[in-house]
Amino acid sequence: MGETQNAENAREQDINQLLKVRREKLEALQEKGKDPFRITKYDVTHHSLDIKEGFEALEGSTVSIAGRVMSKRVMGKASFCNVQDIKGNIQSYVARDSIGEESYADFKKYDVGDIVGIKGEVFKTKTGEISVHATEVTLLSKSLQILPEKYHGLVNTDIRYRQRYTDLIMNEEVKDTFIKRSQIISSIRRYLDSQGFLEVETPMLVSNAGGAAARPFETHYNALDEDVKLRISLELYLKRLIVGGLERVYEIGRVFRNEGLDTRHNPEFTLMELYQAYTDYNGMMDLTENMFRHVAQEVCGTTTVTYGGVEIDLGSPFRRITMIDAVKEYSGIDFDQIKDTEEAKKIADEKGVHYEARHTKGDILNLFFEEFVEEHLVQPTFVMDHPVEISPLTKRKPDKPEYVERFELFITCREMCNAYSELNDPIDQRARFAAQEEAFAAGDEEANHTDEDFLNALDIGMPPTGGIGYGIDRLIMLLTDSPAIRDVLLFPTMKTLEK
C-alpha cells in the first residue's frame, strides 16, 4: 500500500512540474509580445477531411488549417505534428528553413494540446501520407492542462461524462456520435417540415405540469411570487394550438422529470411531440414508420442498423399487436377472459406479479406487459390499445370503451414513442382528470392534476387529432449503437462532487 501511495505522490509531483513548465512557457511568450490569447481570429480555408478527400485537386495548393496538436515529433531542423479539427486530423511537416529560425524555435516549445493555425502547401510524404508543408505556424491558444494518454487516460466513464470536452478531444467515436445526433434531429425536422408540420415553442415553466405520468421539478418565480414547475411534457400546450387551428404542429425540446438515473433515463431529456388534426393513432403509426425509415436512410445510409450486435430491420413493415394479445402470447393469460379487478389480482398473485392496493384490472394488465412482454420486443413493434386507467388523455375505443386508441413503439426492448387518438371530449376529459386527482390523493405522485385552461380549450372545440411523443435520445441511442442515454447527452446529469 505504501509503495502504491509513494508512486501516486511521485506521479502527482511530476504532473505539477509539467503544469508549471507550461505556465512558464506562456509567461515567456507574453514577455516577448507573443501572447496567444491576444489573437482574435484565424482564417481557416480547409479542414483535414477536405484536404484528404480533395487531394488530387489541392496538391501543391496553399491551405490554412487550424486545430489541436495531438502529437509532435521534433527531429533537429524538421518536425512533424498531427493537428485535429472537427472533421478529423492531418499531419503537418514543419521545417526551420520554411518557417524561419525564430518561428521554428517557438514551435519546438509548443505542447500537445496547444491549438495552432498552420498555413502551407498540400503534399504527400514519401510514405504516402497526405500532409501540409508549413510555411507559417501560429499559436492560437496555449493549453495549460495535460491531455490524457490516447489509449489509457480517458477510460473512466465518470470523468468522461463530467469532462465531455476532453472526451470529445480524445475519443473520435464520441465526437462522431454527437455529430450524428445533430444530423438525426435535422433529418427529423426536414421530414416533418416536408409533411406540412409547423415547428413551435411552448413554455418550460408552467403552473400545472401535465401530459405525462411523472414527478415534476418545482421552483419559485420571484417576480410573480408564485410556485411553478418545469414541464414534464409538451402535450397540453400543443393541443391548445390544434384548438387554435394550427392543424399540424411539433416541438423538439427539453423536458424535466424528477426521477432516477439509469441507462435509459436522465432527469432532463429531449422530447419531441407532434399533433395532427383530422387523423387518429393509425395515422400516427404510418407517420412514425415512415419517419424512422427516412431518418435511418438519410443519416446512416441504410434501414438496417446494428444495435448491441443485433441487426434491427427498420425497412420492413413494423409489427402491430394489441397489448392484450401480446400479454396472452408471452404470459398465457388472456385478459379478455378476466371479469374484474378482483380476478386480475388473484391471477397476478399466482404469477408473482407485484401490484399496489389501488391498482385496477387495467393497471395489472400493464404490469403483466412490463413483466412478460417488453423483454421480447427487439424488432420494431407497435403495441396498441392500452387500458383506459393508464391513459388519461386518450380517446376510448368505440367498441371496447375500457381500452383506448393508443400505441407505444418498442425497439430493442425499449419504448421509443407513445401515441394516441387524442381525447377531445371535454366532459370525458374532466372525469379523467378527476380520476387522476383521486389517484394522487391515494398516493400516486405521478398522477396528473386538473388543468382548467386546457379544459376550456377543449370546450371551445378540438378536432379529431392524432398525437405522439418521441424520446429523441433513445432514437439517437438506436442509430448510434450507444448502450446508455448518457452516451448521447453531451452533458448528462451528474451528482456534484464534494469540494
Tab-separated table of C-alpha atoms in Angstrom:
chain	number	residue	atom	x	y	z
A	1	MET	CA	0.000	0.000	0.000
A	2	GLY	CA	2.867	2.329	0.907
A	3	GLU	CA	4.614	1.728	-2.431
A	4	THR	CA	1.409	2.475	-4.326
A	5	GLN	CA	0.917	5.727	-2.402
A	6	ASN	CA	4.536	6.735	-2.989
A	7	ALA	CA	4.182	6.093	-6.714
A	8	GLU	CA	0.986	8.155	-6.796
A	9	ASN	CA	2.671	11.016	-4.940
A	10	ALA	CA	5.621	10.928	-7.336
A	11	ARG	CA	3.260	10.959	-10.331
A	12	GLU	CA	1.378	13.936	-8.914
A	13	GLN	CA	4.646	15.816	-8.385
A	14	ASP	CA	5.660	15.079	-11.998
A	15	ILE	CA	2.314	16.369	-13.290
A	16	ASN	CA	2.555	19.508	-11.158
A	17	GLN	CA	6.018	20.150	-12.546
A	18	LEU	CA	4.794	19.713	-16.133
A	19	LEU	CA	1.893	22.097	-15.486
A	20	LYS	CA	4.344	24.605	-14.025
A	21	VAL	CA	6.509	24.369	-17.148
A	22	ARG	CA	3.502	25.082	-19.374
A	23	ARG	CA	2.666	28.245	-17.445
A	24	GLU	CA	6.294	29.326	-17.637
A	25	LYS	CA	6.225	28.840	-21.422
A	26	LEU	CA	3.130	31.056	-21.602
A	27	GLU	CA	4.798	33.732	-19.476
A	28	ALA	CA	7.870	33.662	-21.740
A	29	LEU	CA	5.695	34.137	-24.824
A	30	GLN	CA	3.836	37.009	-23.174
A	31	GLU	CA	7.104	38.711	-22.233
A	32	LYS	CA	8.167	38.530	-25.884
A	33	GLY	CA	4.852	40.054	-27.027
A	34	LYS	CA	3.587	36.734	-28.409
A	35	ASP	CA	0.628	36.153	-26.104
A	36	PRO	CA	-1.593	33.646	-27.984
A	37	PHE	CA	-4.663	34.761	-26.048
A	38	ARG	CA	-4.499	38.195	-27.704
A	39	ILE	CA	-5.183	36.640	-31.129
A	40	THR	CA	-8.849	37.143	-32.019
A	41	LYS	CA	-9.266	35.212	-35.281
A	42	TYR	CA	-7.634	32.897	-37.780
A	43	ASP	CA	-8.791	32.412	-41.370
A	44	VAL	CA	-9.319	28.699	-41.966
A	45	THR	CA	-9.620	27.719	-45.643
A	46	HIS	CA	-9.861	23.933	-45.306
A	47	HIS	CA	-10.438	21.159	-42.785
A	48	SER	CA	-8.473	17.936	-42.578
A	49	LEU	CA	-11.000	15.752	-44.379
A	50	ASP	CA	-11.459	18.339	-47.151
A	51	ILE	CA	-7.742	18.122	-47.913
A	52	LYS	CA	-7.606	14.327	-47.811
A	53	GLU	CA	-10.698	13.823	-49.956
A	54	GLY	CA	-9.755	16.595	-52.391
A	55	PHE	CA	-6.024	15.846	-52.576
A	56	GLU	CA	-5.835	15.496	-56.361
A	57	ALA	CA	-7.260	18.986	-56.873
A	58	LEU	CA	-5.425	20.515	-53.888
A	59	GLU	CA	-1.941	19.054	-54.309
A	60	GLY	CA	0.540	21.931	-54.483
A	61	SER	CA	-2.073	24.480	-53.335
A	62	THR	CA	-1.729	26.669	-50.263
A	63	VAL	CA	-4.217	25.993	-47.464
A	64	SER	CA	-4.779	27.221	-43.931
A	65	ILE	CA	-5.864	24.738	-41.266
A	66	ALA	CA	-6.396	25.113	-37.524
A	67	GLY	CA	-6.816	22.664	-34.682
A	68	ARG	CA	-5.310	20.986	-31.647
A	69	VAL	CA	-1.823	19.458	-31.676
A	70	MET	CA	-2.354	15.779	-30.819
A	71	SER	CA	1.202	14.564	-31.378
A	72	LYS	CA	4.583	16.092	-32.178
A	73	ARG	CA	7.940	14.717	-33.341
A	74	VAL	CA	10.917	17.075	-33.342
A	75	MET	CA	13.894	15.945	-35.448
A	76	GLY	CA	16.529	18.678	-35.486
A	77	LYS	CA	15.775	21.101	-38.287
A	78	ALA	CA	12.449	19.494	-39.230
A	79	SER	CA	9.471	18.193	-37.310
A	80	PHE	CA	6.084	16.571	-37.760
A	81	CYS	CA	2.912	17.306	-35.849
A	82	ASN	CA	-0.617	15.968	-36.077
A	83	VAL	CA	-3.429	18.535	-35.957
A	84	GLN	CA	-7.018	17.568	-35.085
A	85	ASP	CA	-10.065	19.563	-36.182
A	86	ILE	CA	-13.830	18.969	-36.365
A	87	LYS	CA	-13.509	16.640	-39.356
A	88	GLY	CA	-10.531	14.537	-38.284
A	89	ASN	CA	-6.775	15.026	-38.250
A	90	ILE	CA	-3.933	15.695	-40.645
A	91	GLN	CA	-0.174	15.697	-40.483
A	92	SER	CA	1.923	18.820	-40.937
A	93	TYR	CA	5.607	18.943	-41.849
A	94	VAL	CA	7.290	21.864	-40.114
A	95	ALA	CA	10.833	22.737	-41.212
A	96	ARG	CA	13.101	25.506	-39.905
A	97	ASP	CA	14.029	26.630	-43.422
A	98	SER	CA	10.343	27.001	-44.375
A	99	ILE	CA	9.017	28.950	-41.389
A	100	GLY	CA	12.163	30.741	-40.203
A	101	GLU	CA	14.546	30.169	-37.332
A	102	GLU	CA	12.667	32.168	-34.688
A	103	SER	CA	9.283	30.635	-35.505
A	104	TYR	CA	10.809	27.153	-35.513
A	105	ALA	CA	12.373	27.731	-32.098
A	106	ASP	CA	8.952	28.722	-30.797
A	107	PHE	CA	7.297	25.719	-32.458
A	108	LYS	CA	9.677	23.288	-30.779
A	109	LYS	CA	8.396	24.523	-27.407
A	110	TYR	CA	4.738	24.015	-28.258
A	111	ASP	CA	2.955	21.243	-26.340
A	112	VAL	CA	0.496	18.521	-27.221
A	113	GLY	CA	-2.892	20.116	-26.581
A	114	ASP	CA	-1.950	23.554	-27.912
A	115	ILE	CA	-4.183	24.979	-30.624
A	116	VAL	CA	-2.353	26.150	-33.751
A	117	GLY	CA	-3.040	27.586	-37.156
A	118	ILE	CA	-0.892	26.253	-39.995
A	119	LYS	CA	-0.575	27.729	-43.469
A	120	GLY	CA	1.230	25.697	-46.071
A	121	GLU	CA	1.300	23.600	-49.213
A	122	VAL	CA	-0.557	20.316	-49.645
A	123	PHE	CA	1.729	17.409	-50.494
A	124	LYS	CA	2.219	13.701	-49.959
A	125	THR	CA	5.175	12.331	-47.970
A	126	LYS	CA	7.467	9.530	-49.151
A	127	THR	CA	5.362	7.117	-47.131
A	128	GLY	CA	2.225	8.309	-48.952
A	129	GLU	CA	0.641	10.361	-46.137
A	130	ILE	CA	-1.244	13.453	-47.237
A	131	SER	CA	0.212	16.388	-45.287
A	132	VAL	CA	0.608	20.156	-45.139
A	133	HIS	CA	4.127	21.548	-45.603
A	134	ALA	CA	4.029	24.525	-43.246
A	135	THR	CA	5.158	27.982	-44.294
A	136	GLU	CA	3.600	29.669	-41.224
A	137	VAL	CA	2.694	28.300	-37.791
A	138	THR	CA	0.648	30.451	-35.407
A	139	LEU	CA	-0.020	29.555	-31.775
A	140	LEU	CA	-3.709	30.372	-31.228
A	141	SER	CA	-4.200	29.054	-27.695
A	142	LYS	CA	-1.809	27.661	-25.088
A	143	SER	CA	-3.029	24.525	-23.314
A	144	LEU	CA	-2.186	24.793	-19.608
A	145	GLN	CA	-3.524	21.318	-18.812
A	146	ILE	CA	-2.233	17.885	-19.858
A	147	LEU	CA	-4.395	15.721	-22.104
A	148	PRO	CA	-4.913	12.093	-21.069
A	149	GLU	CA	-2.913	9.419	-22.846
A	150	LYS	CA	-4.671	8.419	-26.043
A	151	TYR	CA	-5.285	4.790	-25.129
A	152	HIS	CA	-5.094	4.700	-21.339
A	153	GLY	CA	-6.036	8.042	-19.883
A	154	LEU	CA	-9.747	8.546	-20.559
A	155	VAL	CA	-11.476	5.275	-19.813
A	156	ASN	CA	-13.129	6.330	-16.533
A	157	THR	CA	-16.728	6.915	-17.623
A	158	ASP	CA	-17.446	9.269	-14.726
A	159	ILE	CA	-14.611	11.574	-15.803
A	160	ARG	CA	-15.646	11.252	-19.454
A	161	TYR	CA	-19.183	12.444	-18.702
A	162	ARG	CA	-18.050	15.229	-16.368
A	163	GLN	CA	-15.333	16.449	-18.743
A	164	ARG	CA	-17.101	15.927	-22.056
A	165	TYR	CA	-14.797	18.482	-23.659
A	166	THR	CA	-11.816	16.177	-23.009
A	167	ASP	CA	-13.829	13.134	-24.075
A	168	LEU	CA	-14.594	14.799	-27.430
A	169	ILE	CA	-10.905	15.546	-27.961
A	170	MET	CA	-9.620	12.090	-27.084
A	171	ASN	CA	-12.334	9.770	-28.440
A	172	GLU	CA	-13.204	10.235	-32.090
A	173	GLU	CA	-16.202	7.891	-31.896
A	174	VAL	CA	-17.725	10.149	-29.213
A	175	LYS	CA	-17.412	13.176	-31.459
A	176	ASP	CA	-18.961	11.168	-34.312
A	177	THR	CA	-21.934	10.243	-32.085
A	178	PHE	CA	-22.732	13.868	-31.334
A	179	ILE	CA	-22.292	14.960	-34.931
A	180	LYS	CA	-24.741	12.199	-35.858
A	181	ARG	CA	-27.096	13.370	-33.104
A	182	SER	CA	-27.288	16.780	-34.768
A	183	GLN	CA	-27.842	15.168	-38.171
A	184	ILE	CA	-30.679	12.986	-36.812
A	185	ILE	CA	-32.548	15.945	-35.347
A	186	SER	CA	-32.067	17.934	-38.566
A	187	SER	CA	-33.365	14.968	-40.583
A	188	ILE	CA	-36.469	14.713	-38.381
A	189	ARG	CA	-37.153	18.400	-38.915
A	190	ARG	CA	-36.752	18.079	-42.680
A	191	TYR	CA	-39.162	15.155	-42.781
A	192	LEU	CA	-41.857	16.832	-40.689
A	193	ASP	CA	-41.477	20.150	-42.498
A	194	SER	CA	-41.970	18.288	-45.786
A	195	GLN	CA	-45.219	16.842	-44.373
A	196	GLY	CA	-46.607	20.300	-43.659
A	197	PHE	CA	-45.866	20.430	-39.928
A	198	LEU	CA	-45.125	23.733	-38.196
A	199	GLU	CA	-42.378	23.809	-35.549
A	200	VAL	CA	-43.433	25.762	-32.444
A	201	GLU	CA	-42.172	26.561	-28.934
A	202	THR	CA	-44.191	26.306	-25.737
A	203	PRO	CA	-43.466	27.249	-22.083
A	204	MET	CA	-40.978	25.355	-19.920
A	205	LEU	CA	-42.081	26.980	-16.651
A	206	VAL	CA	-45.706	26.054	-16.011
A	207	SER	CA	-48.217	26.235	-13.189
A	208	ASN	CA	-49.540	22.739	-13.938
A	209	ALA	CA	-47.062	20.155	-15.243
A	210	GLY	CA	-49.317	17.683	-17.028
A	211	GLY	CA	-49.378	15.415	-20.045
A	212	ALA	CA	-47.348	12.535	-18.592
A	213	ALA	CA	-47.043	10.330	-15.522
A	214	ALA	CA	-44.006	11.827	-13.813
A	215	ARG	CA	-42.983	13.920	-10.812
A	216	PRO	CA	-42.053	17.484	-11.776
A	217	PHE	CA	-39.256	19.694	-10.513
A	218	GLU	CA	-40.595	22.682	-8.615
A	219	THR	CA	-39.227	26.195	-8.242
A	220	HIS	CA	-40.375	29.669	-7.238
A	221	TYR	CA	-40.969	32.581	-9.589
A	222	ASN	CA	-39.872	35.631	-7.576
A	223	ALA	CA	-41.362	38.298	-9.856
A	224	LEU	CA	-44.862	36.811	-9.577
A	225	ASP	CA	-44.373	35.311	-6.105
A	226	GLU	CA	-45.709	32.001	-7.406
A	227	ASP	CA	-44.537	28.414	-7.247
A	228	VAL	CA	-44.073	26.963	-10.723
A	229	LYS	CA	-42.924	23.666	-12.191
A	230	LEU	CA	-40.650	22.618	-15.014
A	231	ARG	CA	-42.637	20.920	-17.757
A	232	ILE	CA	-42.718	17.123	-17.882
A	233	SER	CA	-44.373	17.026	-21.301
A	234	LEU	CA	-45.227	19.219	-24.300
A	235	GLU	CA	-48.733	17.875	-24.783
A	236	LEU	CA	-51.256	20.227	-23.255
A	237	TYR	CA	-49.908	23.405	-24.861
A	238	LEU	CA	-49.535	21.803	-28.281
A	239	LYS	CA	-53.143	20.620	-28.132
A	240	ARG	CA	-54.196	24.197	-27.383
A	241	LEU	CA	-52.604	25.110	-30.728
A	242	ILE	CA	-54.636	22.426	-32.502
A	243	VAL	CA	-57.729	24.047	-30.955
A	244	GLY	CA	-56.452	27.358	-32.323
A	245	GLY	CA	-56.424	25.979	-35.870
A	246	LEU	CA	-52.730	25.125	-36.366
A	247	GLU	CA	-53.514	21.722	-37.865
A	248	ARG	CA	-50.019	20.156	-37.760
A	249	VAL	CA	-47.557	21.187	-35.055
A	250	TYR	CA	-44.436	19.756	-33.453
A	251	GLU	CA	-41.898	20.766	-30.859
A	252	ILE	CA	-38.453	19.380	-30.064
A	253	GLY	CA	-37.332	20.470	-26.620
A	254	ARG	CA	-36.123	19.640	-23.150
A	255	VAL	CA	-38.496	18.262	-20.558
A	256	PHE	CA	-37.711	17.596	-16.902
A	257	ARG	CA	-38.796	14.667	-14.733
A	258	ASN	CA	-37.825	14.319	-11.098
A	259	GLU	CA	-36.929	10.663	-11.299
A	260	GLY	CA	-33.941	8.328	-11.095
A	261	LEU	CA	-30.959	7.977	-13.399
A	262	ASP	CA	-30.146	4.774	-15.269
A	263	THR	CA	-29.058	3.655	-18.734
A	264	ARG	CA	-32.418	4.756	-20.197
A	265	HIS	CA	-33.338	7.770	-18.052
A	266	ASN	CA	-31.923	11.214	-17.370
A	267	PRO	CA	-33.934	13.828	-15.419
A	268	GLU	CA	-33.709	16.266	-18.335
A	269	PHE	CA	-34.010	14.847	-21.817
A	270	THR	CA	-35.106	15.748	-25.327
A	271	LEU	CA	-38.703	15.030	-26.210
A	272	MET	CA	-40.468	15.610	-29.486
A	273	GLU	CA	-44.235	15.756	-29.619
A	274	LEU	CA	-46.356	16.288	-32.700
A	275	TYR	CA	-50.096	16.653	-33.227
A	276	GLN	CA	-52.069	16.335	-36.440
A	277	ALA	CA	-55.723	17.262	-36.791
A	278	TYR	CA	-58.188	15.008	-38.587
A	279	THR	CA	-56.239	11.770	-38.110
A	280	ASP	CA	-56.009	9.042	-35.453
A	281	TYR	CA	-53.461	6.689	-33.954
A	282	ASN	CA	-53.351	4.646	-37.159
A	283	GLY	CA	-52.174	7.764	-38.995
A	284	MET	CA	-49.559	8.257	-36.283
A	285	MET	CA	-48.295	4.696	-36.813
A	286	ASP	CA	-47.875	5.297	-40.534
A	287	LEU	CA	-46.102	8.612	-39.942
A	288	THR	CA	-43.764	7.089	-37.345
A	289	GLU	CA	-42.801	4.134	-39.503
A	290	ASN	CA	-42.087	6.381	-42.480
A	291	MET	CA	-40.131	8.892	-40.398
A	292	PHE	CA	-37.905	6.260	-38.757
A	293	ARG	CA	-37.064	4.826	-42.193
A	294	HIS	CA	-36.387	8.277	-43.622
A	295	VAL	CA	-34.026	9.269	-40.804
A	296	ALA	CA	-32.138	5.940	-40.787
A	297	GLN	CA	-31.654	6.045	-44.563
A	298	GLU	CA	-30.619	9.700	-44.626
A	299	VAL	CA	-28.251	9.618	-41.635
A	300	CYS	CA	-26.985	6.016	-41.615
A	301	GLY	CA	-27.338	5.231	-45.322
A	302	THR	CA	-29.385	2.102	-44.574
A	303	THR	CA	-32.652	0.975	-42.946
A	304	THR	CA	-30.895	-1.994	-41.308
A	305	VAL	CA	-28.958	-0.790	-38.277
A	306	THR	CA	-26.945	-2.753	-35.726
A	307	TYR	CA	-27.586	-2.247	-32.034
A	308	GLY	CA	-25.626	-4.207	-29.436
A	309	GLY	CA	-24.617	-6.736	-32.082
A	310	VAL	CA	-28.237	-7.308	-33.218
A	311	GLU	CA	-29.497	-6.235	-36.645
A	312	ILE	CA	-32.621	-4.097	-36.398
A	313	ASP	CA	-34.779	-4.004	-39.528
A	314	LEU	CA	-36.426	-0.599	-39.959
A	315	GLY	CA	-37.184	-1.257	-43.628
A	316	SER	CA	-39.833	-3.966	-43.259
A	317	PRO	CA	-43.371	-3.198	-42.030
A	318	PHE	CA	-43.390	-2.799	-38.244
A	319	ARG	CA	-45.324	-5.477	-36.347
A	320	ARG	CA	-48.661	-4.333	-34.858
A	321	ILE	CA	-50.184	-6.168	-31.867
A	322	THR	CA	-52.653	-5.253	-29.116
A	323	MET	CA	-51.455	-5.203	-25.507
A	324	ILE	CA	-53.945	-7.953	-24.636
A	325	ASP	CA	-52.686	-10.212	-27.458
A	326	ALA	CA	-49.054	-9.513	-26.534
A	327	VAL	CA	-49.673	-10.441	-22.886
A	328	LYS	CA	-51.548	-13.559	-23.969
A	329	GLU	CA	-48.697	-14.550	-26.316
A	330	TYR	CA	-45.903	-14.214	-23.765
A	331	SER	CA	-47.654	-14.992	-20.447
A	332	GLY	CA	-50.502	-17.262	-21.486
A	333	ILE	CA	-53.050	-15.035	-19.690
A	334	ASP	CA	-55.987	-13.689	-21.713
A	335	PHE	CA	-57.225	-10.520	-20.009
A	336	ASP	CA	-60.332	-10.561	-22.239
A	337	GLN	CA	-61.418	-13.523	-20.134
A	338	ILE	CA	-60.775	-11.772	-16.795
A	339	LYS	CA	-64.012	-10.310	-15.433
A	340	ASP	CA	-62.833	-7.716	-12.917
A	341	THR	CA	-60.071	-6.294	-10.746
A	342	GLU	CA	-60.505	-8.946	-8.062
A	343	GLU	CA	-59.875	-11.744	-10.540
A	344	ALA	CA	-56.927	-9.845	-12.088
A	345	LYS	CA	-55.287	-9.517	-8.658
A	346	LYS	CA	-55.783	-13.226	-7.980
A	347	ILE	CA	-54.027	-14.155	-11.244
A	348	ALA	CA	-51.271	-11.627	-10.518
A	349	ASP	CA	-50.697	-13.352	-7.160
A	350	GLU	CA	-50.481	-16.714	-8.915
A	351	LYS	CA	-47.963	-15.348	-11.442
A	352	GLY	CA	-45.894	-13.443	-8.881
A	353	VAL	CA	-46.663	-10.017	-10.371
A	354	HIS	CA	-46.465	-7.336	-7.679
A	355	TYR	CA	-49.202	-4.691	-7.614
A	356	GLU	CA	-50.474	-1.987	-5.253
A	357	ALA	CA	-53.834	-1.963	-3.477
A	358	ARG	CA	-55.074	0.940	-5.647
A	359	HIS	CA	-54.393	-0.892	-8.914
A	360	THR	CA	-57.315	-1.939	-11.115
A	361	LYS	CA	-57.610	-4.596	-13.816
A	362	GLY	CA	-56.181	-2.216	-16.433
A	363	ASP	CA	-53.188	-1.366	-14.255
A	364	ILE	CA	-52.494	-5.054	-13.718
A	365	LEU	CA	-52.675	-5.765	-17.463
A	366	ASN	CA	-49.952	-3.144	-17.911
A	367	LEU	CA	-47.876	-4.746	-15.120
A	368	PHE	CA	-48.155	-8.119	-16.907
A	369	PHE	CA	-46.995	-6.420	-20.113
A	370	GLU	CA	-43.942	-4.968	-18.368
A	371	GLU	CA	-43.159	-8.278	-16.652
A	372	PHE	CA	-43.620	-10.741	-19.520
A	373	VAL	CA	-43.599	-8.896	-22.846
A	374	GLU	CA	-41.173	-5.944	-23.046
A	375	GLU	CA	-38.010	-8.047	-22.985
A	376	HIS	CA	-39.101	-9.813	-26.202
A	377	LEU	CA	-39.760	-6.708	-28.321
A	378	VAL	CA	-36.431	-6.416	-30.126
A	379	GLN	CA	-37.616	-5.710	-33.675
A	380	PRO	CA	-39.924	-2.698	-34.285
A	381	THR	CA	-43.325	-3.448	-32.747
A	382	PHE	CA	-46.360	-1.230	-32.261
A	383	VAL	CA	-48.174	-2.314	-29.068
A	384	MET	CA	-51.733	-0.978	-29.292
A	385	ASP	CA	-54.932	-0.495	-27.316
A	386	HIS	CA	-53.930	0.205	-23.719
A	387	PRO	CA	-56.303	0.141	-20.728
A	388	VAL	CA	-58.032	3.435	-20.016
A	389	GLU	CA	-56.706	3.532	-16.423
A	390	ILE	CA	-53.161	4.292	-17.616
A	391	SER	CA	-54.191	6.605	-20.464
A	392	PRO	CA	-55.894	9.713	-19.047
A	393	LEU	CA	-55.620	11.820	-22.217
A	394	THR	CA	-56.604	9.233	-24.839
A	395	LYS	CA	-59.795	8.577	-26.793
A	396	ARG	CA	-61.642	5.371	-25.887
A	397	LYS	CA	-62.152	2.594	-28.452
A	398	PRO	CA	-65.812	2.867	-29.547
A	399	ASP	CA	-66.342	-0.909	-29.464
A	400	LYS	CA	-64.347	-1.528	-26.273
A	401	PRO	CA	-64.561	1.547	-24.019
A	402	GLU	CA	-62.387	0.124	-21.220
A	403	TYR	CA	-59.468	0.414	-23.684
A	404	VAL	CA	-58.135	3.377	-25.658
A	405	GLU	CA	-56.719	4.137	-29.107
A	406	ARG	CA	-53.095	4.291	-28.043
A	407	PHE	CA	-49.844	2.674	-29.100
A	408	GLU	CA	-46.258	2.504	-27.960
A	409	LEU	CA	-43.436	1.629	-30.350
A	410	PHE	CA	-40.849	-0.755	-28.942
A	411	ILE	CA	-37.428	-1.413	-30.485
A	412	THR	CA	-34.568	-3.228	-28.705
A	413	CYS	CA	-36.986	-3.841	-25.791
A	414	ARG	CA	-37.308	-0.085	-25.228
A	415	GLU	CA	-40.240	2.239	-25.630
A	416	MET	CA	-39.372	4.650	-28.448
A	417	CYS	CA	-42.600	6.639	-28.609
A	418	ASN	CA	-46.110	6.875	-27.221
A	419	ALA	CA	-49.133	7.922	-29.302
A	420	TYR	CA	-52.871	8.442	-29.029
A	421	SER	CA	-56.039	9.216	-30.815
A	422	GLU	CA	-56.350	12.302	-28.651
A	423	LEU	CA	-59.252	12.710	-26.275
A	424	ASN	CA	-61.240	15.734	-27.456
A	425	ASP	CA	-64.384	15.222	-25.344
A	426	PRO	CA	-64.181	17.888	-22.588
A	427	ILE	CA	-66.715	16.087	-20.372
A	428	ASP	CA	-64.817	12.785	-20.516
A	429	GLN	CA	-61.523	14.675	-20.046
A	430	ARG	CA	-62.811	16.340	-16.866
A	431	ALA	CA	-63.838	12.947	-15.495
A	432	ARG	CA	-60.382	11.531	-16.338
A	433	PHE	CA	-58.702	14.434	-14.532
A	434	ALA	CA	-60.947	13.773	-11.524
A	435	ALA	CA	-59.823	10.131	-11.509
A	436	GLN	CA	-56.212	11.308	-11.656
A	437	GLU	CA	-56.794	13.635	-8.691
A	438	GLU	CA	-58.153	10.663	-6.742
A	439	ALA	CA	-55.097	8.621	-7.672
A	440	PHE	CA	-52.835	11.447	-6.487
A	441	ALA	CA	-54.733	11.629	-3.193
A	442	ALA	CA	-54.284	7.856	-2.835
A	443	GLY	CA	-50.507	8.205	-3.110
A	444	ASP	CA	-49.715	8.298	-6.845
A	445	GLU	CA	-47.218	11.181	-7.024
A	446	GLU	CA	-47.057	10.905	-10.824
A	447	ALA	CA	-50.778	11.447	-11.408
A	448	ASN	CA	-51.968	14.422	-13.492
A	449	HIS	CA	-53.798	17.403	-11.989
A	450	THR	CA	-56.842	19.140	-13.441
A	451	ASP	CA	-55.915	21.851	-15.950
A	452	GLU	CA	-58.887	24.216	-16.167
A	453	ASP	CA	-57.489	26.296	-19.029
A	454	PHE	CA	-56.893	23.158	-21.076
A	455	LEU	CA	-60.466	22.036	-20.357
A	456	ASN	CA	-61.673	25.461	-21.510
A	457	ALA	CA	-59.777	24.953	-24.765
A	458	LEU	CA	-61.484	21.586	-25.239
A	459	ASP	CA	-64.854	23.254	-24.544
A	460	ILE	CA	-64.147	25.598	-27.447
A	461	GLY	CA	-63.611	22.507	-29.580
A	462	MET	CA	-60.691	20.364	-30.739
A	463	PRO	CA	-60.988	18.363	-33.965
A	464	PRO	CA	-60.248	14.628	-34.051
A	465	THR	CA	-56.473	14.551	-33.602
A	466	GLY	CA	-53.579	12.108	-33.586
A	467	GLY	CA	-50.668	12.880	-31.302
A	468	ILE	CA	-47.342	11.302	-30.444
A	469	GLY	CA	-44.325	11.793	-28.209
A	470	TYR	CA	-40.853	10.541	-29.149
A	471	GLY	CA	-37.889	10.039	-26.841
A	472	ILE	CA	-35.324	11.617	-29.155
A	473	ASP	CA	-32.380	10.428	-27.039
A	474	ARG	CA	-33.494	6.793	-27.355
A	475	LEU	CA	-33.777	7.104	-31.137
A	476	ILE	CA	-30.258	8.532	-31.197
A	477	MET	CA	-29.054	5.650	-28.991
A	478	LEU	CA	-30.501	3.227	-31.555
A	479	LEU	CA	-28.982	4.897	-34.606
A	480	THR	CA	-25.546	5.388	-32.998
A	481	ASP	CA	-25.395	1.969	-31.276
A	482	SER	CA	-24.990	3.645	-27.873
A	483	PRO	CA	-25.729	1.476	-24.800
A	484	ALA	CA	-26.668	4.257	-22.354
A	485	ILE	CA	-28.531	7.555	-22.564
A	486	ARG	CA	-25.514	9.344	-21.076
A	487	ASP	CA	-23.563	8.388	-24.187
A	488	VAL	CA	-25.839	10.574	-26.345
A	489	LEU	CA	-26.208	13.532	-23.941
A	490	LEU	CA	-23.361	15.997	-24.186
A	491	PHE	CA	-23.672	16.917	-20.527
A	492	PRO	CA	-25.640	14.250	-18.631
A	493	THR	CA	-26.893	14.920	-15.114
A	494	MET	CA	-24.188	14.064	-12.544
A	495	LYS	CA	-24.074	14.327	-8.792
A	496	THR	CA	-21.966	17.344	-7.801
A	497	LEU	CA	-18.568	16.338	-6.494
A	498	GLU	CA	-17.756	17.430	-2.955
A	499	LYS	CA	-15.053	20.070	-2.814
